């Protein structure tokens, strides 16, 4: 029996693990934004890979617990969907950093930096919302959901402006490289919104 078994009652353990996972995702987004903002991407992919591995280990533990638990505090499908969507966010962050390193990007466009900043804010709101599941704080979760949706809309506009500027670039290879990175970061932001939709469904069922 591990430490979590002693500290967290079985019916609450899934909330604890999901909150842990959301904190890891938030840290991953911060690491990506740090690399983009500093203009120095050396080591960012390696550090994100370590964070991703931490997230994968936790997700495997969550699924193992899910498989041996007959009755869960919320729908089994909702727990699984939250875990998978949050894992997708971290995968997309790693993908963005890996591509930036692989492509040898030396200067990150300002709109891409801005997009990563919005992702940090989105994952932070997501973490607060997921953490509020423990006590099923409907009003708190709804407030965070609204904020995530606002941030996702702003991210779409930032990406649109960024691509508009990018397509003025004369080097077609650079355009392809940077567009790939934009897509990865935007994918992460989209998954944040998907998490908010699942959270909305949960509080509607249990409100």
PDB file of C-alpha atoms in Angstrom:
ATOM      1  CA  UNK A   1       0.000   0.000   0.000  1.00  0.00           C
ATOM      2  CA  UNK A   2       1.501   3.360  -1.046  1.00  0.00           C
ATOM      3  CA  UNK A   3       1.401   6.738   0.707  1.00  0.00           C
ATOM      4  CA  UNK A   4      -1.663   7.907  -1.261  1.00  0.00           C
ATOM      5  CA  UNK A   5      -3.554   4.829  -0.041  1.00  0.00           C
ATOM      6  CA  UNK A   6      -3.005   5.924   3.547  1.00  0.00           C
ATOM      7  CA  UNK A   7      -3.664   9.628   3.119  1.00  0.00           C
ATOM      8  CA  UNK A   8      -6.448   9.826   0.538  1.00  0.00           C
ATOM      9  CA  UNK A   9      -9.691   7.811   0.900  1.00  0.00           C
ATOM     10  CA  UNK A  10     -10.417   5.579  -2.082  1.00  0.00           C
ATOM     11  CA  UNK A  11     -13.437   7.610  -3.231  1.00  0.00           C
ATOM     12  CA  UNK A  12     -11.303  10.783  -3.253  1.00  0.00           C
ATOM     13  CA  UNK A  13      -8.152   9.276  -4.744  1.00  0.00           C
ATOM     14  CA  UNK A  14      -9.170   9.925  -8.348  1.00  0.00           C
ATOM     15  CA  UNK A  15      -9.703  13.626  -7.655  1.00  0.00           C
ATOM     16  CA  UNK A  16      -6.287  13.761  -6.004  1.00  0.00           C
ATOM     17  CA  UNK A  17      -4.584  12.071  -8.958  1.00  0.00           C
ATOM     18  CA  UNK A  18      -6.370  14.234 -11.544  1.00  0.00           C
ATOM     19  CA  UNK A  19      -5.347  17.364  -9.620  1.00  0.00           C
ATOM     20  CA  UNK A  20      -1.768  16.083  -9.555  1.00  0.00           C
ATOM     21  CA  UNK A  21      -1.874  15.479 -13.288  1.00  0.00           C
ATOM     22  CA  UNK A  22      -3.257  18.964 -13.983  1.00  0.00           C
ATOM     23  CA  UNK A  23      -0.408  20.467 -11.918  1.00  0.00           C
ATOM     24  CA  UNK A  24       2.130  18.544 -14.008  1.00  0.00           C
ATOM     25  CA  UNK A  25       0.503  19.798 -17.230  1.00  0.00           C
ATOM     26  CA  UNK A  26       0.604  23.369 -15.905  1.00  0.00           C
ATOM     27  CA  UNK A  27       4.327  22.973 -15.179  1.00  0.00           C
ATOM     28  CA  UNK A  28       4.891  21.653 -18.702  1.00  0.00           C
ATOM     29  CA  UNK A  29       3.193  24.692 -20.241  1.00  0.00           C
ATOM     30  CA  UNK A  30       5.352  26.982 -18.092  1.00  0.00           C
ATOM     31  CA  UNK A  31       8.495  25.218 -19.273  1.00  0.00           C
ATOM     32  CA  UNK A  32       7.488  25.683 -22.907  1.00  0.00           C
ATOM     33  CA  UNK A  33       6.686  29.374 -22.391  1.00  0.00           C
ATOM     34  CA  UNK A  34       9.991  29.870 -20.563  1.00  0.00           C
ATOM     35  CA  UNK A  35      11.931  28.464 -23.509  1.00  0.00           C
ATOM     36  CA  UNK A  36       9.984  30.549 -26.028  1.00  0.00           C
ATOM     37  CA  UNK A  37      10.202  33.765 -23.976  1.00  0.00           C
ATOM     38  CA  UNK A  38      13.925  33.477 -23.243  1.00  0.00           C
ATOM     39  CA  UNK A  39      14.689  32.830 -26.889  1.00  0.00           C
ATOM     40  CA  UNK A  40      16.902  29.982 -25.730  1.00  0.00           C
ATOM     41  CA  UNK A  41      15.355  26.608 -26.508  1.00  0.00           C
ATOM     42  CA  UNK A  42      18.394  24.552 -25.556  1.00  0.00           C
ATOM     43  CA  UNK A  43      17.275  21.902 -23.085  1.00  0.00           C
ATOM     44  CA  UNK A  44      13.575  22.783 -23.257  1.00  0.00           C
ATOM     45  CA  UNK A  45      12.618  19.574 -25.074  1.00  0.00           C
ATOM     46  CA  UNK A  46      14.685  17.485 -22.653  1.00  0.00           C
ATOM     47  CA  UNK A  47      13.046  19.082 -19.610  1.00  0.00           C
ATOM     48  CA  UNK A  48       9.583  18.699 -21.144  1.00  0.00           C
ATOM     49  CA  UNK A  49      10.313  15.045 -21.873  1.00  0.00           C
ATOM     50  CA  UNK A  50      11.052  14.553 -18.171  1.00  0.00           C
ATOM     51  CA  UNK A  51       7.788  16.281 -17.229  1.00  0.00           C
ATOM     52  CA  UNK A  52       5.941  14.208 -19.836  1.00  0.00           C
ATOM     53  CA  UNK A  53       7.366  11.000 -18.329  1.00  0.00           C
ATOM     54  CA  UNK A  54       6.169  12.114 -14.900  1.00  0.00           C
ATOM     55  CA  UNK A  55       2.699  12.691 -16.343  1.00  0.00           C
ATOM     56  CA  UNK A  56       2.701   9.311 -18.091  1.00  0.00           C
ATOM     57  CA  UNK A  57       3.632   7.513 -14.861  1.00  0.00           C
ATOM     58  CA  UNK A  58       0.791   9.202 -13.004  1.00  0.00           C
ATOM     59  CA  UNK A  59      -1.690   8.441 -15.784  1.00  0.00           C
ATOM     60  CA  UNK A  60      -0.717   4.755 -15.745  1.00  0.00           C
ATOM     61  CA  UNK A  61      -1.253   4.706 -11.968  1.00  0.00           C
ATOM     62  CA  UNK A  62      -4.652   6.337 -12.431  1.00  0.00           C
ATOM     63  CA  UNK A  63      -5.720   3.767 -15.030  1.00  0.00           C
ATOM     64  CA  UNK A  64      -4.471   0.949 -12.822  1.00  0.00           C
ATOM     65  CA  UNK A  65      -6.576   2.315  -9.949  1.00  0.00           C
ATOM     66  CA  UNK A  66      -9.539   2.745 -12.284  1.00  0.00           C
ATOM     67  CA  UNK A  67      -9.331  -0.883 -13.413  1.00  0.00           C
ATOM     68  CA  UNK A  68      -9.479  -2.226  -9.868  1.00  0.00           C
ATOM     69  CA  UNK A  69     -12.140   0.119  -8.499  1.00  0.00           C
ATOM     70  CA  UNK A  70     -15.745  -0.972  -8.914  1.00  0.00           C
ATOM     71  CA  UNK A  71     -17.451   2.243  -7.792  1.00  0.00           C
ATOM     72  CA  UNK A  72     -15.945   5.634  -8.719  1.00  0.00           C
ATOM     73  CA  UNK A  73     -16.950   9.075  -7.364  1.00  0.00           C
ATOM     74  CA  UNK A  74     -17.800  10.319 -10.863  1.00  0.00           C
ATOM     75  CA  UNK A  75     -18.393   8.441 -14.111  1.00  0.00           C
ATOM     76  CA  UNK A  76     -15.484   6.200 -15.053  1.00  0.00           C
ATOM     77  CA  UNK A  77     -15.636   7.584 -18.608  1.00  0.00           C
ATOM     78  CA  UNK A  78     -15.270  11.171 -17.354  1.00  0.00           C
ATOM     79  CA  UNK A  79     -12.187  10.280 -15.313  1.00  0.00           C
ATOM     80  CA  UNK A  80     -10.649   8.538 -18.316  1.00  0.00           C
ATOM     81  CA  UNK A  81     -11.475  11.418 -20.682  1.00  0.00           C
ATOM     82  CA  UNK A  82      -9.973  14.027 -18.340  1.00  0.00           C
ATOM     83  CA  UNK A  83      -6.781  11.995 -17.980  1.00  0.00           C
ATOM     84  CA  UNK A  84      -6.420  11.451 -21.739  1.00  0.00           C
ATOM     85  CA  UNK A  85      -7.127  15.064 -22.689  1.00  0.00           C
ATOM     86  CA  UNK A  86      -4.661  16.403 -20.136  1.00  0.00           C
ATOM     87  CA  UNK A  87      -2.063  13.943 -21.391  1.00  0.00           C
ATOM     88  CA  UNK A  88      -2.658  15.275 -24.921  1.00  0.00           C
ATOM     89  CA  UNK A  89      -1.831  18.806 -23.698  1.00  0.00           C
ATOM     90  CA  UNK A  90       1.526  17.685 -22.361  1.00  0.00           C
ATOM     91  CA  UNK A  91       2.264  15.694 -25.519  1.00  0.00           C
ATOM     92  CA  UNK A  92       1.557  18.783 -27.631  1.00  0.00           C
ATOM     93  CA  UNK A  93       3.862  20.933 -25.457  1.00  0.00           C
ATOM     94  CA  UNK A  94       6.668  18.421 -25.874  1.00  0.00           C
ATOM     95  CA  UNK A  95       5.983  18.186 -29.601  1.00  0.00           C
ATOM     96  CA  UNK A  96       6.239  21.982 -29.958  1.00  0.00           C
ATOM     97  CA  UNK A  97       9.540  22.112 -28.070  1.00  0.00           C
ATOM     98  CA  UNK A  98      10.957  19.105 -29.918  1.00  0.00           C
ATOM     99  CA  UNK A  99      10.094  20.606 -33.301  1.00  0.00           C
ATOM    100  CA  UNK A 100      11.594  23.968 -32.340  1.00  0.00           C
ATOM    101  CA  UNK A 101      14.831  22.219 -31.374  1.00  0.00           C
ATOM    102  CA  UNK A 102      14.829  19.887 -34.374  1.00  0.00           C
ATOM    103  CA  UNK A 103      14.196  22.757 -36.794  1.00  0.00           C
ATOM    104  CA  UNK A 104      16.921  24.868 -35.197  1.00  0.00           C
ATOM    105  CA  UNK A 105      14.601  27.811 -34.476  1.00  0.00           C
ATOM    106  CA  UNK A 106      16.792  30.644 -33.192  1.00  0.00           C
ATOM    107  CA  UNK A 107      14.179  33.367 -32.836  1.00  0.00           C
ATOM    108  CA  UNK A 108      10.653  32.610 -31.675  1.00  0.00           C
ATOM    109  CA  UNK A 109       8.046  34.961 -33.207  1.00  0.00           C
ATOM    110  CA  UNK A 110       6.308  37.270 -30.749  1.00  0.00           C
ATOM    111  CA  UNK A 111       2.873  35.823 -31.541  1.00  0.00           C
ATOM    112  CA  UNK A 112       4.110  32.315 -30.775  1.00  0.00           C
ATOM    113  CA  UNK A 113       5.466  33.550 -27.447  1.00  0.00           C
ATOM    114  CA  UNK A 114       2.091  35.162 -26.764  1.00  0.00           C
ATOM    115  CA  UNK A 115       0.324  31.918 -27.643  1.00  0.00           C
ATOM    116  CA  UNK A 116       2.479  30.020 -25.151  1.00  0.00           C
ATOM    117  CA  UNK A 117       1.665  32.630 -22.474  1.00  0.00           C
ATOM    118  CA  UNK A 118      -2.047  32.075 -23.058  1.00  0.00           C
ATOM    119  CA  UNK A 119      -1.468  28.337 -22.776  1.00  0.00           C
ATOM    120  CA  UNK A 120       0.174  28.853 -19.377  1.00  0.00           C
ATOM    121  CA  UNK A 121      -2.850  30.819 -18.218  1.00  0.00           C
ATOM    122  CA  UNK A 122      -5.237  28.243 -19.692  1.00  0.00           C
ATOM    123  CA  UNK A 123      -3.537  25.293 -17.992  1.00  0.00           C
ATOM    124  CA  UNK A 124      -3.458  27.209 -14.707  1.00  0.00           C
ATOM    125  CA  UNK A 125      -7.217  27.787 -14.900  1.00  0.00           C
ATOM    126  CA  UNK A 126      -7.646  24.135 -15.811  1.00  0.00           C
ATOM    127  CA  UNK A 127      -5.631  23.079 -12.757  1.00  0.00           C
ATOM    128  CA  UNK A 128      -7.794  25.247 -10.483  1.00  0.00           C
ATOM    129  CA  UNK A 129     -10.958  23.786 -12.018  1.00  0.00           C
ATOM    130  CA  UNK A 130      -9.801  20.164 -11.737  1.00  0.00           C
ATOM    131  CA  UNK A 131      -8.665  20.765  -8.146  1.00  0.00           C
ATOM    132  CA  UNK A 132     -12.180  22.010  -7.304  1.00  0.00           C
ATOM    133  CA  UNK A 133     -13.684  18.644  -8.330  1.00  0.00           C
ATOM    134  CA  UNK A 134     -12.801  17.190  -4.939  1.00  0.00           C
ATOM    135  CA  UNK A 135     -15.587  19.149  -3.243  1.00  0.00           C
ATOM    136  CA  UNK A 136     -17.630  19.500  -6.442  1.00  0.00           C
ATOM    137  CA  UNK A 137     -17.463  23.304  -6.206  1.00  0.00           C
ATOM    138  CA  UNK A 138     -19.768  24.043  -9.125  1.00  0.00           C
ATOM    139  CA  UNK A 139     -19.534  27.839  -9.084  1.00  0.00           C
ATOM    140  CA  UNK A 140     -15.737  27.765  -8.902  1.00  0.00           C
ATOM    141  CA  UNK A 141     -15.479  25.248 -11.744  1.00  0.00           C
ATOM    142  CA  UNK A 142     -17.918  27.202 -13.923  1.00  0.00           C
ATOM    143  CA  UNK A 143     -15.889  30.374 -13.383  1.00  0.00           C
ATOM    144  CA  UNK A 144     -12.723  28.602 -14.520  1.00  0.00           C
ATOM    145  CA  UNK A 145     -14.510  27.083 -17.514  1.00  0.00           C
ATOM    146  CA  UNK A 146     -15.577  30.547 -18.694  1.00  0.00           C
ATOM    147  CA  UNK A 147     -12.005  31.793 -18.314  1.00  0.00           C
ATOM    148  CA  UNK A 148     -10.573  28.845 -20.263  1.00  0.00           C
ATOM    149  CA  UNK A 149     -13.029  29.456 -23.107  1.00  0.00           C
ATOM    150  CA  UNK A 150     -12.093  33.153 -23.182  1.00  0.00           C
ATOM    151  CA  UNK A 151      -8.392  32.296 -23.296  1.00  0.00           C
ATOM    152  CA  UNK A 152      -8.935  29.757 -26.077  1.00  0.00           C
ATOM    153  CA  UNK A 153     -10.760  32.381 -28.159  1.00  0.00           C
ATOM    154  CA  UNK A 154      -7.918  34.828 -27.617  1.00  0.00           C
ATOM    155  CA  UNK A 155      -5.430  32.116 -28.572  1.00  0.00           C
ATOM    156  CA  UNK A 156      -7.245  31.569 -31.872  1.00  0.00           C
ATOM    157  CA  UNK A 157      -6.954  35.275 -32.642  1.00  0.00           C
ATOM    158  CA  UNK A 158      -3.263  35.374 -31.683  1.00  0.00           C
ATOM    159  CA  UNK A 159      -2.567  32.362 -33.882  1.00  0.00           C
ATOM    160  CA  UNK A 160      -4.467  33.977 -36.752  1.00  0.00           C
ATOM    161  CA  UNK A 161      -2.395  37.150 -36.451  1.00  0.00           C
ATOM    162  CA  UNK A 162       0.782  35.132 -36.082  1.00  0.00           C
ATOM    163  CA  UNK A 163       0.150  33.113 -39.219  1.00  0.00           C
ATOM    164  CA  UNK A 164      -0.760  36.286 -41.102  1.00  0.00           C
ATOM    165  CA  UNK A 165       2.654  37.720 -40.211  1.00  0.00           C
ATOM    166  CA  UNK A 166       4.384  34.423 -40.863  1.00  0.00           C
ATOM    167  CA  UNK A 167       3.067  34.171 -44.412  1.00  0.00           C
ATOM    168  CA  UNK A 168       4.887  37.407 -45.211  1.00  0.00           C
ATOM    169  CA  UNK A 169       8.157  35.555 -44.591  1.00  0.00           C
ATOM    170  CA  UNK A 170      10.209  35.020 -47.739  1.00  0.00           C
ATOM    171  CA  UNK A 171      11.755  31.731 -46.632  1.00  0.00           C
ATOM    172  CA  UNK A 172       9.146  29.010 -47.376  1.00  0.00           C
ATOM    173  CA  UNK A 173      10.997  26.392 -45.307  1.00  0.00           C
ATOM    174  CA  UNK A 174      10.888  28.626 -42.234  1.00  0.00           C
ATOM    175  CA  UNK A 175       7.174  29.181 -42.820  1.00  0.00           C
ATOM    176  CA  UNK A 176       6.561  25.414 -42.795  1.00  0.00           C
ATOM    177  CA  UNK A 177       8.663  24.926 -39.645  1.00  0.00           C
ATOM    178  CA  UNK A 178       7.015  27.688 -37.644  1.00  0.00           C
ATOM    179  CA  UNK A 179       3.527  26.757 -38.822  1.00  0.00           C
ATOM    180  CA  UNK A 180       4.095  23.253 -37.421  1.00  0.00           C
ATOM    181  CA  UNK A 181       4.992  24.724 -34.034  1.00  0.00           C
ATOM    182  CA  UNK A 182       1.978  27.048 -34.060  1.00  0.00           C
ATOM    183  CA  UNK A 183      -0.261  24.051 -34.718  1.00  0.00           C
ATOM    184  CA  UNK A 184       1.205  22.084 -31.789  1.00  0.00           C
ATOM    185  CA  UNK A 185       0.689  24.940 -29.309  1.00  0.00           C
ATOM    186  CA  UNK A 186      -2.818  25.640 -30.583  1.00  0.00           C
ATOM    187  CA  UNK A 187      -3.616  21.923 -30.274  1.00  0.00           C
ATOM    188  CA  UNK A 188      -2.622  22.092 -26.605  1.00  0.00           C
ATOM    189  CA  UNK A 189      -4.925  25.077 -26.108  1.00  0.00           C
ATOM    190  CA  UNK A 190      -7.786  23.259 -27.851  1.00  0.00           C
ATOM    191  CA  UNK A 191      -7.383  20.307 -25.481  1.00  0.00           C
ATOM    192  CA  UNK A 192      -7.657  22.726 -22.530  1.00  0.00           C
ATOM    193  CA  UNK A 193     -11.045  23.746 -23.868  1.00  0.00           C
ATOM    194  CA  UNK A 194     -12.000  20.079 -24.302  1.00  0.00           C
ATOM    195  CA  UNK A 195     -11.116  19.487 -20.639  1.00  0.00           C
ATOM    196  CA  UNK A 196     -13.413  22.373 -19.707  1.00  0.00           C
ATOM    197  CA  UNK A 197     -16.264  20.740 -21.641  1.00  0.00           C
ATOM    198  CA  UNK A 198     -15.827  17.475 -19.713  1.00  0.00           C
ATOM    199  CA  UNK A 199     -15.731  19.422 -16.447  1.00  0.00           C
ATOM    200  CA  UNK A 200     -18.937  21.192 -17.449  1.00  0.00           C
ATOM    201  CA  UNK A 201     -20.635  17.863 -18.082  1.00  0.00           C
ATOM    202  CA  UNK A 202     -19.475  16.552 -14.705  1.00  0.00           C
ATOM    203  CA  UNK A 203     -20.859  19.438 -12.656  1.00  0.00           C
ATOM    204  CA  UNK A 204     -24.102  19.310 -14.639  1.00  0.00           C
ATOM    205  CA  UNK A 205     -24.491  15.640 -13.660  1.00  0.00           C
ATOM    206  CA  UNK A 206     -23.527  16.182 -10.027  1.00  0.00           C
ATOM    207  CA  UNK A 207     -24.739  19.742  -9.413  1.00  0.00           C
TER     208      UNK A 207
END
